[in-house]
PDB file of C-alpha atoms and ligand atoms in Angstrom:
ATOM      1  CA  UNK A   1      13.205 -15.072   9.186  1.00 65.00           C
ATOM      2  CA  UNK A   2      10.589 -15.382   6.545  1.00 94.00           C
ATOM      3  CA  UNK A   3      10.696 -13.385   3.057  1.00 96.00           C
ATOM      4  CA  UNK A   4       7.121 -11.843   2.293  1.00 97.00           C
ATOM      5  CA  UNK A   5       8.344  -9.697  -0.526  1.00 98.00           C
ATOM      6  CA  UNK A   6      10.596 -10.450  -3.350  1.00 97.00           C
ATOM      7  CA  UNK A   7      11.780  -9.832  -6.733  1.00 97.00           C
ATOM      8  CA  UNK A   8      14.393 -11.530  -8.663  1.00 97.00           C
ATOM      9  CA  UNK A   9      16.244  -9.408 -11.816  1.00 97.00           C
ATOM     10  CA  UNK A  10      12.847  -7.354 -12.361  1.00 98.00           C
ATOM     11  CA  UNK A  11      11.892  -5.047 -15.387  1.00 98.00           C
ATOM     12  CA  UNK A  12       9.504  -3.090 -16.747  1.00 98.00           C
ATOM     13  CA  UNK A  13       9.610  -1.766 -20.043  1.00 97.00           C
ATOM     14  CA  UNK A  14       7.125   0.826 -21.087  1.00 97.00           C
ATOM     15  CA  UNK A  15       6.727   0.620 -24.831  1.00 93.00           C
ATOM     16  CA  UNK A  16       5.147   4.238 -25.849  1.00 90.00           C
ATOM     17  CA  UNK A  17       4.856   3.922 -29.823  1.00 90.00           C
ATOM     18  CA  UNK A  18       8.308   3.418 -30.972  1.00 91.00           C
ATOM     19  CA  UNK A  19      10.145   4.642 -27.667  1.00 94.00           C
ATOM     20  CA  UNK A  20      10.807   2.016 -24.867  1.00 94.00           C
ATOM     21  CA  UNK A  21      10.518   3.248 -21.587  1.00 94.00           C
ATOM     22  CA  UNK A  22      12.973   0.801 -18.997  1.00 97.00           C
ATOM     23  CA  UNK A  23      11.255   2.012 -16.047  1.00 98.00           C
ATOM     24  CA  UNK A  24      12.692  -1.034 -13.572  1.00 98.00           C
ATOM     25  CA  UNK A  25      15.836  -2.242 -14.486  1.00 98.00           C
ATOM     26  CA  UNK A  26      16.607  -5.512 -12.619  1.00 98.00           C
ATOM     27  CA  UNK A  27      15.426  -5.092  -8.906  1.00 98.00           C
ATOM     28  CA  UNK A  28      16.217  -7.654  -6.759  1.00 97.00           C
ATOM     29  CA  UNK A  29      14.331  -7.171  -3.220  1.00 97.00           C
ATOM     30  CA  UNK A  30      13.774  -9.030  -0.413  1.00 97.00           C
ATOM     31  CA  UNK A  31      11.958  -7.936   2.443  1.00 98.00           C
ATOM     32  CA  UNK A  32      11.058  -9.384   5.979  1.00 97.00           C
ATOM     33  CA  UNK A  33       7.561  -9.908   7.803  1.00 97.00           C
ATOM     34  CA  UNK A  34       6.919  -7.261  10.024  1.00 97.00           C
ATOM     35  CA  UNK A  35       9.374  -4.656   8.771  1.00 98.00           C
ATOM     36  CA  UNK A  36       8.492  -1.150   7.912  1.00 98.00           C
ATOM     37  CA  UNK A  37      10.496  -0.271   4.734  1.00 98.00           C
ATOM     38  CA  UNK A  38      10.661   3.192   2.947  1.00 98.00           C
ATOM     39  CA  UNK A  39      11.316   3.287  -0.949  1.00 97.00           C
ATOM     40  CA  UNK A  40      12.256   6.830  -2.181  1.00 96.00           C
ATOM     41  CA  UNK A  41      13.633   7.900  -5.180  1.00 95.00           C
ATOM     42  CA  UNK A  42      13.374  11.477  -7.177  1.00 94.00           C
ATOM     43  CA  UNK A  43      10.086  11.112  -9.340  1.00 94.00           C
ATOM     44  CA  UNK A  44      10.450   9.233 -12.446  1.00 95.00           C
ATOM     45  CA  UNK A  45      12.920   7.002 -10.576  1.00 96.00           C
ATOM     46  CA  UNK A  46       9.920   3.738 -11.120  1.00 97.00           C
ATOM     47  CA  UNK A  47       8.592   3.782  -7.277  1.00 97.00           C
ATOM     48  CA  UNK A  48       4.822   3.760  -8.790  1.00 97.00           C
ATOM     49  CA  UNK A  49       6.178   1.293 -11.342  1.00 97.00           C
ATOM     50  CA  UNK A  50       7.481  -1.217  -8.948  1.00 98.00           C
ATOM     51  CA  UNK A  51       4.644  -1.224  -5.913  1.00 97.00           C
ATOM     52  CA  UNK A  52       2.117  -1.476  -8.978  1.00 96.00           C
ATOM     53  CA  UNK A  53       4.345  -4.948 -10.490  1.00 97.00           C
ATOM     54  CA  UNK A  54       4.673  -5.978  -6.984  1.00 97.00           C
ATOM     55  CA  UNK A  55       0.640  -5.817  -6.069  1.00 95.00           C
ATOM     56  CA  UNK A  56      -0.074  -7.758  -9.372  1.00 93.00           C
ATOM     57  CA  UNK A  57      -1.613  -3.791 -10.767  1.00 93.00           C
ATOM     58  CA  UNK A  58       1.145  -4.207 -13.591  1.00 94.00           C
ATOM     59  CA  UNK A  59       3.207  -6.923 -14.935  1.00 93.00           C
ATOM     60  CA  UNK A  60       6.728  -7.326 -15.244  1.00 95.00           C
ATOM     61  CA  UNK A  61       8.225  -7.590 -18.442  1.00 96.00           C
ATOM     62  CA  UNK A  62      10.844  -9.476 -17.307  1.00 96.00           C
ATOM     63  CA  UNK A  63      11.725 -11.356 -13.905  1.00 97.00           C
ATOM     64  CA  UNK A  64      10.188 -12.443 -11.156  1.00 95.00           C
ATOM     65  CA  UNK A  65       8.101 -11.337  -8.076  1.00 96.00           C
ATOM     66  CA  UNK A  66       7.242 -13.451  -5.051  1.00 97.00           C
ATOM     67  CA  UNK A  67       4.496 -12.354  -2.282  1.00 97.00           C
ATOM     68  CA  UNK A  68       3.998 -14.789   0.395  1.00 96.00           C
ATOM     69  CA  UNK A  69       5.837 -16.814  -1.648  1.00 94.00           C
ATOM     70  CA  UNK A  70       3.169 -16.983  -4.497  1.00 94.00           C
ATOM     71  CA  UNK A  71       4.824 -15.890  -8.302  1.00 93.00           C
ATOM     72  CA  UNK A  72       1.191 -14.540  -9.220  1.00 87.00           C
ATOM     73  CA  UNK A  73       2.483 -15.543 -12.902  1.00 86.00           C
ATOM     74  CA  UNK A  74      -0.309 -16.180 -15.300  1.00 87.00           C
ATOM     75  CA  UNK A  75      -2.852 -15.776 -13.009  1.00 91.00           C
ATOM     76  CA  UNK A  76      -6.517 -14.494 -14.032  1.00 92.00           C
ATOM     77  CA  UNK A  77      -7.711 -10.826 -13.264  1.00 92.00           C
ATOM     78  CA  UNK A  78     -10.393 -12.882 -11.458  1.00 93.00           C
ATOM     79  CA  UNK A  79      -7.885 -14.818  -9.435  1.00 93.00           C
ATOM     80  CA  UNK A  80      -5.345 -11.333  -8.893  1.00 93.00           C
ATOM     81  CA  UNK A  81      -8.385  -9.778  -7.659  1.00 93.00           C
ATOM     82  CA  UNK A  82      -8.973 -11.774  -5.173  1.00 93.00           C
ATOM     83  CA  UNK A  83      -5.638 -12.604  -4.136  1.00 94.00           C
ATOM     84  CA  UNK A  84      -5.491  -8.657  -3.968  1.00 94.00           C
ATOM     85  CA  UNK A  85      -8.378  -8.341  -1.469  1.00 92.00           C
ATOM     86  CA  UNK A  86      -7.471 -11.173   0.689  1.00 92.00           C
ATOM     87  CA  UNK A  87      -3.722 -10.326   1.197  1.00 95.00           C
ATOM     88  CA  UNK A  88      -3.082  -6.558   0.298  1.00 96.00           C
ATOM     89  CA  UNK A  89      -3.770  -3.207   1.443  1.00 96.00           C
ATOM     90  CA  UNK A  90      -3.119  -0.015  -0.278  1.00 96.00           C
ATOM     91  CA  UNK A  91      -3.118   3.447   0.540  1.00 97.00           C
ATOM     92  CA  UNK A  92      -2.205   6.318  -2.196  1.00 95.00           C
ATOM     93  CA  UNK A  93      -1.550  10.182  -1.966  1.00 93.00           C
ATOM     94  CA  UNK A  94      -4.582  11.151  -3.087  1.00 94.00           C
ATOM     95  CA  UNK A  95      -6.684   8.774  -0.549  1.00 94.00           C
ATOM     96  CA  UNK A  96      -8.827   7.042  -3.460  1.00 95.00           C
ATOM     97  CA  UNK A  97     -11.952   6.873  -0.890  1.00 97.00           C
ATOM     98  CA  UNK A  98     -15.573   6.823  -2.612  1.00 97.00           C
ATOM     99  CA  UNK A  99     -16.881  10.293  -2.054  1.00 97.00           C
ATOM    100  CA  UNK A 100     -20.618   9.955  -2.027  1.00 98.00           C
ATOM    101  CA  UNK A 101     -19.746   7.194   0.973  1.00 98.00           C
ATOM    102  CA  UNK A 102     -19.109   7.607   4.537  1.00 98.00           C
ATOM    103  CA  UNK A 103     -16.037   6.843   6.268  1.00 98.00           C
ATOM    104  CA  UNK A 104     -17.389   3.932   7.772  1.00 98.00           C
ATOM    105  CA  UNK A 105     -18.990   2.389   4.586  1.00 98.00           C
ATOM    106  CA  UNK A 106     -15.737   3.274   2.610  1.00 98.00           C
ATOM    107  CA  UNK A 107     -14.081   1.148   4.964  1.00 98.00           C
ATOM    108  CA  UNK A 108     -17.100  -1.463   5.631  1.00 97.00           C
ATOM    109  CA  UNK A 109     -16.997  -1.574   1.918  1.00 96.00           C
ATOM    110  CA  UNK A 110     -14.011  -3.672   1.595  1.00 93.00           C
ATOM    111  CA  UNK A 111     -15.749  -5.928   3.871  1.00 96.00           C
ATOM    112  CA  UNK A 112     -18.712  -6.478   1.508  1.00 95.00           C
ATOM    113  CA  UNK A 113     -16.472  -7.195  -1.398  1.00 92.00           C
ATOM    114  CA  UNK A 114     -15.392  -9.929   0.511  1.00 91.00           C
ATOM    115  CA  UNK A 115     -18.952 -11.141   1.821  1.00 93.00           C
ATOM    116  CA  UNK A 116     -18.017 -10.963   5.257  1.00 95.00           C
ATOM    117  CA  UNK A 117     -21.332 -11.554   7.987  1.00 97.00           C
ATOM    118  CA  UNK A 118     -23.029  -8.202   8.811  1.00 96.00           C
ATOM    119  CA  UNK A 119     -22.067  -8.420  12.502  1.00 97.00           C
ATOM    120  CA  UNK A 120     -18.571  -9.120  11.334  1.00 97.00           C
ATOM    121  CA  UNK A 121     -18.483  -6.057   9.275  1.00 97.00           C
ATOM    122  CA  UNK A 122     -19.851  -3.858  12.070  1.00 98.00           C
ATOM    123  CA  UNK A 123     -17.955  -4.954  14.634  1.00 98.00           C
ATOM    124  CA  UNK A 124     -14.474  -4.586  12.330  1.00 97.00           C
ATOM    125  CA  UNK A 125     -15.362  -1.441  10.527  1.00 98.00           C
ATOM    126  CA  UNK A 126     -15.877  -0.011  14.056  1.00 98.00           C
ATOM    127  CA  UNK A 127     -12.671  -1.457  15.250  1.00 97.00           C
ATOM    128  CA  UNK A 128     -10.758   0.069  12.276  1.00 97.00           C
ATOM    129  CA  UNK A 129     -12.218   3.407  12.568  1.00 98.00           C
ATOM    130  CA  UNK A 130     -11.534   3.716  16.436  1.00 97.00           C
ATOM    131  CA  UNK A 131      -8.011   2.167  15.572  1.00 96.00           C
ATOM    132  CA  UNK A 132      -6.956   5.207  13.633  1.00 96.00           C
ATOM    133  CA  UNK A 133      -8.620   7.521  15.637  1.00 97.00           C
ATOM    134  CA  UNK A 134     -12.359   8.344  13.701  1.00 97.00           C
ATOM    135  CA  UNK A 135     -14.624   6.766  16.230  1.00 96.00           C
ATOM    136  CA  UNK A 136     -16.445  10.053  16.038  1.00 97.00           C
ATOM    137  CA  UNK A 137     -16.413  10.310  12.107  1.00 98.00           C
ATOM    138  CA  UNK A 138     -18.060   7.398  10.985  1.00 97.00           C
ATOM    139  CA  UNK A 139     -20.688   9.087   9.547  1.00 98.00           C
ATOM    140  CA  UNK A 140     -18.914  11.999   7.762  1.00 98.00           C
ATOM    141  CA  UNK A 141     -17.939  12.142   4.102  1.00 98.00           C
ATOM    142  CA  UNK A 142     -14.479  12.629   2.766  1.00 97.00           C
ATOM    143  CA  UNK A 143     -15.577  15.857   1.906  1.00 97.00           C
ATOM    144  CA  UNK A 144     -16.211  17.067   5.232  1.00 97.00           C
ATOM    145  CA  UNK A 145     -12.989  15.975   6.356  1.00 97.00           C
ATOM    146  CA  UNK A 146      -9.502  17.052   6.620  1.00 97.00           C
ATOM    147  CA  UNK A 147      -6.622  15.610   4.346  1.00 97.00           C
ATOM    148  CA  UNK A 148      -5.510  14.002   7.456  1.00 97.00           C
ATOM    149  CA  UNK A 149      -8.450  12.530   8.438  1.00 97.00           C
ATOM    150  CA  UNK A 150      -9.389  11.119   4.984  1.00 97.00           C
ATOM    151  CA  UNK A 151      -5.761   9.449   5.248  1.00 96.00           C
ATOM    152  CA  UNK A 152      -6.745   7.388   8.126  1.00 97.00           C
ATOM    153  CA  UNK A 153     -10.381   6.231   6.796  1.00 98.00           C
ATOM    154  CA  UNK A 154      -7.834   4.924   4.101  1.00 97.00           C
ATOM    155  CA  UNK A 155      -5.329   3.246   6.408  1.00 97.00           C
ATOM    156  CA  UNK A 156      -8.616   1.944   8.140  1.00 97.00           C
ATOM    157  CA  UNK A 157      -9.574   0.277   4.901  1.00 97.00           C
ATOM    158  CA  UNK A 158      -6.476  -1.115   4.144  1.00 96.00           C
ATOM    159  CA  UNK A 159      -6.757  -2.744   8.193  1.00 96.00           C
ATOM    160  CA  UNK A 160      -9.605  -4.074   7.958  1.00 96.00           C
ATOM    161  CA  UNK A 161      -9.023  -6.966   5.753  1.00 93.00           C
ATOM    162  CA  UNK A 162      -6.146  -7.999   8.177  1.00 93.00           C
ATOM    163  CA  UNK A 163      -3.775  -8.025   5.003  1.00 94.00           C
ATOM    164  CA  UNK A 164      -0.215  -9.151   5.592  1.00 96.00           C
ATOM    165  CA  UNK A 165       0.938  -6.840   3.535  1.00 98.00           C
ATOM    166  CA  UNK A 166       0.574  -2.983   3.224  1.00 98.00           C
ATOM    167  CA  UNK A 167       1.713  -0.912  -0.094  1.00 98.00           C
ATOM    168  CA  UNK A 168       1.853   2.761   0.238  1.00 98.00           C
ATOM    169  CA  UNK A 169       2.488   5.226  -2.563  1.00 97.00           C
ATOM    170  CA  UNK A 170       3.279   8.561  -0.858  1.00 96.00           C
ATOM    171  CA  UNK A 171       0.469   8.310   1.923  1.00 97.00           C
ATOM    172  CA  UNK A 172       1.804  12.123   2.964  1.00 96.00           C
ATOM    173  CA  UNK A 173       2.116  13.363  -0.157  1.00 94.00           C
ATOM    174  CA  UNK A 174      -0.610  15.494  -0.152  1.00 93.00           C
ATOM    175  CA  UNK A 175      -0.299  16.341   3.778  1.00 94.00           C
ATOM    176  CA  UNK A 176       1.036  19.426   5.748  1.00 94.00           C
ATOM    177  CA  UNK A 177       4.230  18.260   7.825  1.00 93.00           C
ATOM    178  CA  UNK A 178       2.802  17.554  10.871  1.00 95.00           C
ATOM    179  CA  UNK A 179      -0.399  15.682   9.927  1.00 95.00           C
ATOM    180  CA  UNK A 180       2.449  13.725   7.626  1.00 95.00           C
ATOM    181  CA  UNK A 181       4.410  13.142  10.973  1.00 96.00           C
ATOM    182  CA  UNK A 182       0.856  11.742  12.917  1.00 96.00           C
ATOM    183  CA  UNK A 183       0.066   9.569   9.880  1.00 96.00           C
ATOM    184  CA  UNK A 184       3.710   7.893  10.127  1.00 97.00           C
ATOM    185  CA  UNK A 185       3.609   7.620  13.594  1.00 97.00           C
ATOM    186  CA  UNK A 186       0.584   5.667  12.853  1.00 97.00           C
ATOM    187  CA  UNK A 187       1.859   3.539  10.551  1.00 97.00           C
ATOM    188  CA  UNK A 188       4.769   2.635  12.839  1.00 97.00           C
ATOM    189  CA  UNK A 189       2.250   1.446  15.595  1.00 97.00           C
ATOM    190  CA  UNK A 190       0.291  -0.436  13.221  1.00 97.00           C
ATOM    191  CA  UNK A 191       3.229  -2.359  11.739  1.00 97.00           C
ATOM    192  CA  UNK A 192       4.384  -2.683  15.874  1.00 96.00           C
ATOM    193  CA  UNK A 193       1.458  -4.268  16.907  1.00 95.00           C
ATOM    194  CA  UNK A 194      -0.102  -5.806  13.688  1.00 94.00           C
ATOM    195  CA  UNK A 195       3.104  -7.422  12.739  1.00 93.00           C
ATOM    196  CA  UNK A 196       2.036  -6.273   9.377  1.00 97.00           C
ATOM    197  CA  UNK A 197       4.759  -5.733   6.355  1.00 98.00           C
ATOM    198  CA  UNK A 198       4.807  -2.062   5.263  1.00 98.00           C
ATOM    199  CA  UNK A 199       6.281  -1.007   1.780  1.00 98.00           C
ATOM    200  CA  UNK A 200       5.955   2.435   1.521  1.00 98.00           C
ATOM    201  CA  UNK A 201       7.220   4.853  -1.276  1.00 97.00           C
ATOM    202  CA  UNK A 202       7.935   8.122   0.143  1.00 93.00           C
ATOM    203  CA  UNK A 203       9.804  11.672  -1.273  1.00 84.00           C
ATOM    204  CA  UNK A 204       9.481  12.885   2.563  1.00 84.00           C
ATOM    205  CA  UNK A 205      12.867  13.177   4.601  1.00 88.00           C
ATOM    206  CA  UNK A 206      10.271  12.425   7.821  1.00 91.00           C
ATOM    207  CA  UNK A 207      10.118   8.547   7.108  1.00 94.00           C
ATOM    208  CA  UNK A 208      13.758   7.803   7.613  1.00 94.00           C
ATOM    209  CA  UNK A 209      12.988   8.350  11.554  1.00 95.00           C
ATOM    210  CA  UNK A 210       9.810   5.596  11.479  1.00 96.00           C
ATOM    211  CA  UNK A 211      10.960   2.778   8.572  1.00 97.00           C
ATOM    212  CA  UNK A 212      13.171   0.162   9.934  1.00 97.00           C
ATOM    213  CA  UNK A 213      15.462   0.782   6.734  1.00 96.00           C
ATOM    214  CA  UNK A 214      14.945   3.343   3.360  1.00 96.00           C
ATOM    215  CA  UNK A 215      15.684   1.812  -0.174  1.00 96.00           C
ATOM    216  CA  UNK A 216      16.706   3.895  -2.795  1.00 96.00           C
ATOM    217  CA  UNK A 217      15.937   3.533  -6.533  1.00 96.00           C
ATOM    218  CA  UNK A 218      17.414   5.650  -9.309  1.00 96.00           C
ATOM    219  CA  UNK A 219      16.374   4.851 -13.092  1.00 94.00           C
ATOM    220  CA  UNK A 220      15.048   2.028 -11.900  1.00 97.00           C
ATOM    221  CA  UNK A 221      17.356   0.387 -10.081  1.00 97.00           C
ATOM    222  CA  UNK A 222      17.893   0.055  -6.040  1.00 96.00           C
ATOM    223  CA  UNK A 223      21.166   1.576  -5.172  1.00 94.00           C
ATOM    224  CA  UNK A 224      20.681   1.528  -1.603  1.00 73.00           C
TER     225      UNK A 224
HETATM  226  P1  ADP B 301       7.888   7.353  -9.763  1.00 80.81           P
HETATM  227  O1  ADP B 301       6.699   6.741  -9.097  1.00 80.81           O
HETATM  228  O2  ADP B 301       9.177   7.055  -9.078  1.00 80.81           O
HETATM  229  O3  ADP B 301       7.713   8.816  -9.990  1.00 80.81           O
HETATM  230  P2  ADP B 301       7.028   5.852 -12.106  1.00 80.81           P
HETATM  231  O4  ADP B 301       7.097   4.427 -11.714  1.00 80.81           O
HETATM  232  O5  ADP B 301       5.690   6.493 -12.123  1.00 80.81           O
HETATM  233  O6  ADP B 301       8.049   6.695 -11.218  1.00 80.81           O
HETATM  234  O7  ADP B 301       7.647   6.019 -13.568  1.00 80.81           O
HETATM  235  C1  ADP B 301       8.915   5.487 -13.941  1.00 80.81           C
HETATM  236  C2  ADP B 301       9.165   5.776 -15.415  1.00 80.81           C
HETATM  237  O8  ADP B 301       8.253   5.019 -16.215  1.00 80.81           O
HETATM  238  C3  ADP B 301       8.986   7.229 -15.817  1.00 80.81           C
HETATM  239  O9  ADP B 301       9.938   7.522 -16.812  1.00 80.81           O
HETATM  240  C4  ADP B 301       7.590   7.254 -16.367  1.00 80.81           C
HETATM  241  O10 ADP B 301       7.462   8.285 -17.324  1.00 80.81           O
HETATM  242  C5  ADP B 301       7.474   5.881 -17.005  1.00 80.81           C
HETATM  243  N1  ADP B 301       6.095   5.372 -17.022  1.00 80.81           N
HETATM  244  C6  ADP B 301       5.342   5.109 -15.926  1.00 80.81           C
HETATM  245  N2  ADP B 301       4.133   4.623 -16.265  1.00 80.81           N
HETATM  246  C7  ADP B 301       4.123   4.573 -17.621  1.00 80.81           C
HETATM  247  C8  ADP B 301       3.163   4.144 -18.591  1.00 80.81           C
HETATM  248  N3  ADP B 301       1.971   3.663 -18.229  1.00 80.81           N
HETATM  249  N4  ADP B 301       3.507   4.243 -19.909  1.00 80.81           N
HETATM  250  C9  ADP B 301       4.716   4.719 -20.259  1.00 80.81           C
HETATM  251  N5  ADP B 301       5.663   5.113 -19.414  1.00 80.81           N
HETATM  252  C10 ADP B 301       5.383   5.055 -18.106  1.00 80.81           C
HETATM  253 MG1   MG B 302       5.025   7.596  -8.241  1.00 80.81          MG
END
């Protein structure tokens, strides 16, 4: 058993001029490679708040958080950045692609960040695109595509690093129920085969049927 995600007695406090805003109040998590875990919670309940302290986009105010065993604690932007690139995916609700870029160079893009070889980059951008099922759609822009579809050029991103680690912030947020139900099913087969550790925030009733267990937070803390 081997602990890729953890927090020990975790806050965040907000401070808003002279109102504090506890939006995590001690979370203590632990979760397992290769698990698919849902986080839901009404909105307001700190879901953003804790995926954003846990992929080094925020810091705690208090407490500490472990990935891959690494406390990114005083650590450079320069240094999270990387660490970011190398070891995390993300995928949001609204899809966050580049809209004057193809699919494929949205997701090739993530490759050149990284400085990976040309070939490299073709061969993996391809790879990702047919994974999630856009071999056909390379060449399209997320405007020409369907919520859906604009999902997986995002889930194909966040592949195509080979991250351990996947953070989701309600990928089906923005998606009719069935194209929610294909994009879960997705994720279910990538975390299956990949072996990759999914954290995914999620309002939806659907993901209870795909996560291999559903956390609850309320006012910031995990009841559940
Ligand atoms: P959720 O994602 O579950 O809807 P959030 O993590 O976005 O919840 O927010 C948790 C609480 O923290 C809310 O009360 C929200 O208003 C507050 N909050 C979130 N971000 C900020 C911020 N940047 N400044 C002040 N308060 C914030
Ligand atoms: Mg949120």
């Amino acid at each position: 058993m081997s602990i890729v995600i953890e927090t020990q007695d975790l806050w965040r406090i907000y401070q808003t001029g002279a109102q504090e805003v506890a939006a995590l109040r001690g979370v203590n998590l632990q979760i397992e490679r290769g698990r698919f875990v849902a986080l839901q919670g009404r909105s307001g309940s700190g879901k953003t708040t804790l995926l954003n302290c846990l992929g080094g986009l925020d810091q705690p105010t208090r407490g500490a958080v472990r990935i891959l065993g690494e406390e990114m604690k005083n650590w450079s932007d320069e240094q999270l950045t990387t660490w970011r690139r190398e070891k995390l995916g993300f995928v949001f609700q609204s899809f966050g692609l580049i809209a004057t870029l193809s699919a494929y160079e949205n997701v090739e893009f993530m490759l050149r960040l990284r400085r990976v070889a040309v070939t490299e980059r073709h061969r993996r951008t391809l790879a990702c695109l047919e994974r999630v099922g856009l071999s056909k759609w390379g060449h399209h822009r997320p405007d020409e595509m369907s919520g859906g579809q604009q999902q997986r050029v995002a889930i194909a991103r966040a592949l195509v690093n080979q991250s351990p680690i996947i953070l989701a912030d309600e990928p089906t947020g923005e998606l009719d129920s069935a194209t929610a139900v294909e994009i879960l099913q997705l994720f279910r087969q990538i975390v299956q085969e990949d072996h990759v550790t999914l954290l995914m925030v999620s309002h939806d009733r659907l993901v209870e049927q795909y996560a291999d267990e559903v956390l609850q937070l309320r006012d910031g803390q995990i009841v559940k």
